[in-house]
PDB file of C-alpha atoms in Angstrom:
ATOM      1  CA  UNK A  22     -17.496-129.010  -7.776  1.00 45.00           C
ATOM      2  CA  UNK A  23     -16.170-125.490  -8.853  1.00 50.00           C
ATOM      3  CA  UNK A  24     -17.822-124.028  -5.600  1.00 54.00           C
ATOM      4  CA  UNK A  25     -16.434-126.879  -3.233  1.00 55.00           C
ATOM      5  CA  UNK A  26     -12.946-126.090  -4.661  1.00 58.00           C
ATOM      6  CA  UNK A  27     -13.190-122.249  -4.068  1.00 65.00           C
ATOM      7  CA  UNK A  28     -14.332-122.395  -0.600  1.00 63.00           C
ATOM      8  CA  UNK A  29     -11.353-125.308   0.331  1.00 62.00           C
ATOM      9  CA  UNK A  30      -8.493-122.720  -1.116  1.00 65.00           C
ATOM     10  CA  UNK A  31     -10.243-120.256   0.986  1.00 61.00           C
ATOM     11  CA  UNK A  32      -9.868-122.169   3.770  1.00 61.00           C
ATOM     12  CA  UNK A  33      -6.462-123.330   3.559  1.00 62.00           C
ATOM     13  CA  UNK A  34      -5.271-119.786   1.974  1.00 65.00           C
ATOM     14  CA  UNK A  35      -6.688-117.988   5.208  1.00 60.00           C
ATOM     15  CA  UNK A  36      -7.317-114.709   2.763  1.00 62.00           C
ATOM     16  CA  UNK A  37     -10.548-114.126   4.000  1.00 69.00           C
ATOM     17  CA  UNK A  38     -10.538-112.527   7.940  1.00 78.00           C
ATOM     18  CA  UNK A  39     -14.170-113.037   8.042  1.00 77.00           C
ATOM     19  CA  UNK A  40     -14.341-116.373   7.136  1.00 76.00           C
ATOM     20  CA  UNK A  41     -11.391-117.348   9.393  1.00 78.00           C
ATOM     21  CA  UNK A  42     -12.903-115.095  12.256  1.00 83.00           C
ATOM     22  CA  UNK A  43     -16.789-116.933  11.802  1.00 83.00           C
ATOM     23  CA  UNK A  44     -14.651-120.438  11.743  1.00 82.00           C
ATOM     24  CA  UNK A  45     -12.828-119.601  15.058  1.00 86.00           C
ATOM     25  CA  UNK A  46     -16.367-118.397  16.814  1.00 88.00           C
ATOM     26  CA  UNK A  47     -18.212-121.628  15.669  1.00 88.00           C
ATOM     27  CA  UNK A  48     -14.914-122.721  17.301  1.00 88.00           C
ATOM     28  CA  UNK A  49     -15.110-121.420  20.258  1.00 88.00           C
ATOM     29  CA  UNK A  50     -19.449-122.084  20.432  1.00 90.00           C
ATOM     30  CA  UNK A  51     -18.497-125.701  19.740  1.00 91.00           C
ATOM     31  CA  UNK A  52     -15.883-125.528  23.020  1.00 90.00           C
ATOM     32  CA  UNK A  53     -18.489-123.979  25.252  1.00 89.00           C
ATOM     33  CA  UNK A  54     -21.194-125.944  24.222  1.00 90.00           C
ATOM     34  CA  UNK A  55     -19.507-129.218  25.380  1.00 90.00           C
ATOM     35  CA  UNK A  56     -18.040-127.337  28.399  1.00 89.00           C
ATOM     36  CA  UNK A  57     -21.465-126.651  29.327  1.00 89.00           C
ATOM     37  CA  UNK A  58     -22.844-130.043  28.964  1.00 88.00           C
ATOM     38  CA  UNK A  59     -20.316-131.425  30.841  1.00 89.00           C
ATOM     39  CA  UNK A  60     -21.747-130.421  33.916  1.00 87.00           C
ATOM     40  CA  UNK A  61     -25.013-131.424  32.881  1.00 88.00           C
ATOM     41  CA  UNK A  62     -26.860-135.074  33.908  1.00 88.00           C
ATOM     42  CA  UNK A  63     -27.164-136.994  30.218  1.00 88.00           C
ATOM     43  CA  UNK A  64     -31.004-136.309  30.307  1.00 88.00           C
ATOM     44  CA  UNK A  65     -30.326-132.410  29.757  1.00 87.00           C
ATOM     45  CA  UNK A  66     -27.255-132.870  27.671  1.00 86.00           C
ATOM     46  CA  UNK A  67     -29.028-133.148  23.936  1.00 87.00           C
ATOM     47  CA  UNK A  68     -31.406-130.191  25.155  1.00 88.00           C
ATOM     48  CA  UNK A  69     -28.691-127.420  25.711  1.00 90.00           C
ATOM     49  CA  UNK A  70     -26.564-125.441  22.847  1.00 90.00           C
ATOM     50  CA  UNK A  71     -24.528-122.464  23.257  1.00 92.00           C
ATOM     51  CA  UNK A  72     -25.618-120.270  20.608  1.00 92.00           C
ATOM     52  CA  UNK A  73     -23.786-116.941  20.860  1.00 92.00           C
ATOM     53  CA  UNK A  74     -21.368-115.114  23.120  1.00 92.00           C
ATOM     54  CA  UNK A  75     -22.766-111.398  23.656  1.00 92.00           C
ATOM     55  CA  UNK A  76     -19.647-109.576  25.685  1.00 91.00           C
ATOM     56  CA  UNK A  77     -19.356-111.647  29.284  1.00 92.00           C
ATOM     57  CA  UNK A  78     -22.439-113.318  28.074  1.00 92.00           C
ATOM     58  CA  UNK A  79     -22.922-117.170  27.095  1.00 92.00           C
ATOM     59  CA  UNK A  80     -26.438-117.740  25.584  1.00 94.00           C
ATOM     60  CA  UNK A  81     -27.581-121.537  25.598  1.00 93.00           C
ATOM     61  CA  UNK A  82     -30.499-122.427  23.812  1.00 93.00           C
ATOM     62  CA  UNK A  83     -33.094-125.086  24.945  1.00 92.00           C
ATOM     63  CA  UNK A  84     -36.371-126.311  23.684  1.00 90.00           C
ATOM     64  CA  UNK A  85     -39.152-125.631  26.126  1.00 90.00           C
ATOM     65  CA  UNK A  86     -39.458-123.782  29.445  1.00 91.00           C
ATOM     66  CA  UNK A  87     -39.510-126.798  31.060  1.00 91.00           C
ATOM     67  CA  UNK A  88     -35.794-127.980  30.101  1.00 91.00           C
ATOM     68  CA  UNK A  89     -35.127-123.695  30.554  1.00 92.00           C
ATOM     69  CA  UNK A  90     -36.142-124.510  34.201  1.00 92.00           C
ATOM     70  CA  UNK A  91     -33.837-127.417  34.840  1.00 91.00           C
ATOM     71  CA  UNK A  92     -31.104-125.968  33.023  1.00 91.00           C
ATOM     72  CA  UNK A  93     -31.039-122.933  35.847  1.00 92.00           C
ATOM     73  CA  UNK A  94     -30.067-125.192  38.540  1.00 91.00           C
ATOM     74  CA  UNK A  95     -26.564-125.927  36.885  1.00 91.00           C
ATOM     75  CA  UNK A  96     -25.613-122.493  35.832  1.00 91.00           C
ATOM     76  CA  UNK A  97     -23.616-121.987  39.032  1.00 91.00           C
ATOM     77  CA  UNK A  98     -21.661-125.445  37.979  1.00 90.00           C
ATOM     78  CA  UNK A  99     -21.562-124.496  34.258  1.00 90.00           C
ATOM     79  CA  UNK A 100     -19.960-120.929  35.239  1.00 90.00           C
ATOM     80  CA  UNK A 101     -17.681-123.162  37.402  1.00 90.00           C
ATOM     81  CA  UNK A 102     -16.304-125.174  34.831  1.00 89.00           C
ATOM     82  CA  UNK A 103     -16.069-122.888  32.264  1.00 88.00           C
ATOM     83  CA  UNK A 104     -13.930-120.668  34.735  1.00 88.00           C
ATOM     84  CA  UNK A 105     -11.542-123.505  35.312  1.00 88.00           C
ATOM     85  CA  UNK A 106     -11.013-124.510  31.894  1.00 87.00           C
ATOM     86  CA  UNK A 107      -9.809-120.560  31.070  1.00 83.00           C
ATOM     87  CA  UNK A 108     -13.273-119.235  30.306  1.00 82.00           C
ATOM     88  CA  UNK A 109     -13.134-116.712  32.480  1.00 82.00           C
ATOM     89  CA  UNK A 110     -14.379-114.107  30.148  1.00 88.00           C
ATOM     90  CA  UNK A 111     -17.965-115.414  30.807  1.00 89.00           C
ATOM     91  CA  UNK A 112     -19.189-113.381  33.694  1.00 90.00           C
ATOM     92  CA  UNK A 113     -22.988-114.834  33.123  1.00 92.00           C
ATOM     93  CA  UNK A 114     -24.843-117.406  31.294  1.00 92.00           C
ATOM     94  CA  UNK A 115     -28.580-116.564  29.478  1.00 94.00           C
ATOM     95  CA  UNK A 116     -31.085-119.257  28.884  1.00 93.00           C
ATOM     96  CA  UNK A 117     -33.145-119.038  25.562  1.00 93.00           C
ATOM     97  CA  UNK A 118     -36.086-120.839  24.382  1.00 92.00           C
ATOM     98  CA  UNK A 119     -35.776-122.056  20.698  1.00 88.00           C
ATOM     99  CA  UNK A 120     -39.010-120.132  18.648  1.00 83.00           C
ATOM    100  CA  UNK A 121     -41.333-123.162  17.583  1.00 75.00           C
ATOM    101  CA  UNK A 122     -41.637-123.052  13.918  1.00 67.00           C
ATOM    102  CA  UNK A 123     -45.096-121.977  12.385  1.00 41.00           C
ATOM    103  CA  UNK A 124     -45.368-124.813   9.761  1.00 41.00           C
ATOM    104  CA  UNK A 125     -45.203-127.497  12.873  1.00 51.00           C
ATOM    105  CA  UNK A 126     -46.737-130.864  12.621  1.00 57.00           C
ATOM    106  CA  UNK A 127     -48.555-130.305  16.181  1.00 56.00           C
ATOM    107  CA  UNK A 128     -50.568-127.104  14.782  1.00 54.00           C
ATOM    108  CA  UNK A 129     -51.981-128.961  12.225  1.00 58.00           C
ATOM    109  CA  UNK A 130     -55.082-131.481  13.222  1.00 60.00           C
ATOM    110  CA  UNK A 131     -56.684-133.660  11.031  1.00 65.00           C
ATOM    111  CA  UNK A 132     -60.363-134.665  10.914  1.00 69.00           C
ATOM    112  CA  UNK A 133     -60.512-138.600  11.597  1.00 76.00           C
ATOM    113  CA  UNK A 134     -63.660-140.765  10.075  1.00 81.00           C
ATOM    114  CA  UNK A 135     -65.057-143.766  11.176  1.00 85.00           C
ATOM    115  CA  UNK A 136     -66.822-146.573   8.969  1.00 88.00           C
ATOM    116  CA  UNK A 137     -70.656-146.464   9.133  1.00 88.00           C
ATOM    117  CA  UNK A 138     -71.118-149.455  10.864  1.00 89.00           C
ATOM    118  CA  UNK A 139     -68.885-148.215  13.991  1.00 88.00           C
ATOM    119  CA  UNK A 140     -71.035-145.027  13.438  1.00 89.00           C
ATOM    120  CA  UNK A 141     -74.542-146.785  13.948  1.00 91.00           C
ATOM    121  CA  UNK A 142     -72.813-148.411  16.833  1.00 90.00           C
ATOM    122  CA  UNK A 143     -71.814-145.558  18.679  1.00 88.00           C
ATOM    123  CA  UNK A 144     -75.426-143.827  17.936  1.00 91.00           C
ATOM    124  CA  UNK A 145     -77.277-146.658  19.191  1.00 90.00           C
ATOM    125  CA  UNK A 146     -75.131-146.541  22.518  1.00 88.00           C
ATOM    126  CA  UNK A 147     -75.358-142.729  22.803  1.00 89.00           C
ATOM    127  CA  UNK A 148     -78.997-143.486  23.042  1.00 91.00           C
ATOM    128  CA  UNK A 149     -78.923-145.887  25.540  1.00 90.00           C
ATOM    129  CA  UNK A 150     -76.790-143.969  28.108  1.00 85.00           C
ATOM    130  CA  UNK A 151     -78.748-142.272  30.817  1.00 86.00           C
ATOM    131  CA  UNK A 152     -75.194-139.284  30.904  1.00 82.00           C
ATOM    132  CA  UNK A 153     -76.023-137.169  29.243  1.00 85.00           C
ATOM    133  CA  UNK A 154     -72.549-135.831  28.250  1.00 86.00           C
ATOM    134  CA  UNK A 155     -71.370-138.958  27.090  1.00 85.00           C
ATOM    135  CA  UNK A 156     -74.192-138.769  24.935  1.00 87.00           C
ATOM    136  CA  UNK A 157     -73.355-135.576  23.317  1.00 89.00           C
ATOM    137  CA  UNK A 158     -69.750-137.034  23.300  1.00 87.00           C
ATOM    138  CA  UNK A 159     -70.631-140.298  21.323  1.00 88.00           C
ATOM    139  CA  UNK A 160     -72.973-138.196  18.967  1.00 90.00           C
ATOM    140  CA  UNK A 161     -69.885-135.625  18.002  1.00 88.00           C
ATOM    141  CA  UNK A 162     -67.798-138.878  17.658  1.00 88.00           C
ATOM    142  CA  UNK A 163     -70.462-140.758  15.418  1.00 88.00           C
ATOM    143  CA  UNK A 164     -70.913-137.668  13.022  1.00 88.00           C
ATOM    144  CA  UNK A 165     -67.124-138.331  12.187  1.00 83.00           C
ATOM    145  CA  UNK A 166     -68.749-141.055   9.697  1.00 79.00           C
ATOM    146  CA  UNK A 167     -66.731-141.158   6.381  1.00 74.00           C
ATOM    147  CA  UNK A 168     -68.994-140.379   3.570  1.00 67.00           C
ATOM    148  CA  UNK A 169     -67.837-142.406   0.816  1.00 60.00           C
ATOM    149  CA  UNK A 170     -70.112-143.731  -1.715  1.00 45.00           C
TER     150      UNK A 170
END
C-alpha cells in the first residue's frame, strides 16, 4: 500500500515533470486514438491504436497486413478529422504491424492420437481405396494410434 500512496502524492503534488509530461502524452495518444477511430467503420475500430507521435507523425498500430491494408483507405479521412478537431500538427499518419509474439499458441502444434479401433478402421479402408494418395493419407492418419497399454 506504501507504493500506491507514493505514486498518488506524486500525482496530485505534480513534482515530477516526467511523470506529468508521460501522463499528458498517454493523454494526448488516448485523444488521437479515438479521433482516429472515429472515422473508422466499427469492424476496424478495435484493430487500430495510436501508439506514438514521432514530430508531424501519428503511428497507429494494427494486427495484420490485412487490417494495415484497410486501414490505408481512411487515412485521408483520419488526417481530416484530426485537422478539424485542432490536430493540425499531424502532417502524416504511419501504419504499423504489431510483432507477433514468439511464445504464440498458433506456433505450437500438438500431435493428436486416435484409439486403436478407429486406427484398424482407417487401415482397412486405406487398403481398399484404389487413390492412391488417400491411401498414403489414411496410413499417416492411422499411425497417429495412441499407444497406451
Amino acid at each position: 500500500m506504501r507504493h500506491s500512496n507514493s505514486v498518488k502524492k506524486l500525482l496530485i503534488s505534480g513534482k515530477s515533470t516526467q511523470l506529468r509530461r508521460l501522463t499528458q502524452f498517454s493523454s494526448q495518444l488516448t485523444e488521437l486514438s479515438a479521433l482516429t477511430q472515429s472515422c473508422l467503420p466499427p469492424l476496424l475500430q478495435g484493430h487500430c491504436q495510436a501508439i506514438n507521435v514521432r514530430g508531424k507523425t501519428l503511428i497507429l498500430q494494427t494486427e495484420s497486413p490485412a487490417w494495415a491494408s484497410q486501414l490505408r483507405f481512411y487515412m485521408p479521412a483520419m488526417l481530416s478529422t484530426l485537422t478539424h478537431h485542432q490536430c493540425n500538427y499531424i502532417k502524416e499518419i504511419h501504419i504499423r504491424i504489431k510483432p507477433v509474439s514468439a511464445q504464440s499458441p498458433a506456433n505450437t502444434r500438438h500431435k493428436m492420437n486416435i484409439s486403436s479401433q478407429s486406427a484398424i478402421l482407417i487401415t482397412s479402408l486405406a487398403e481398399t481405396t484404389p487413390y492412391s494418395q488417400l491411401r498414403q493419407s489414411l496410413l499417416r492418419l492411422a499411425s497417429r494410434e495412441s499407444k497406451k497399454s
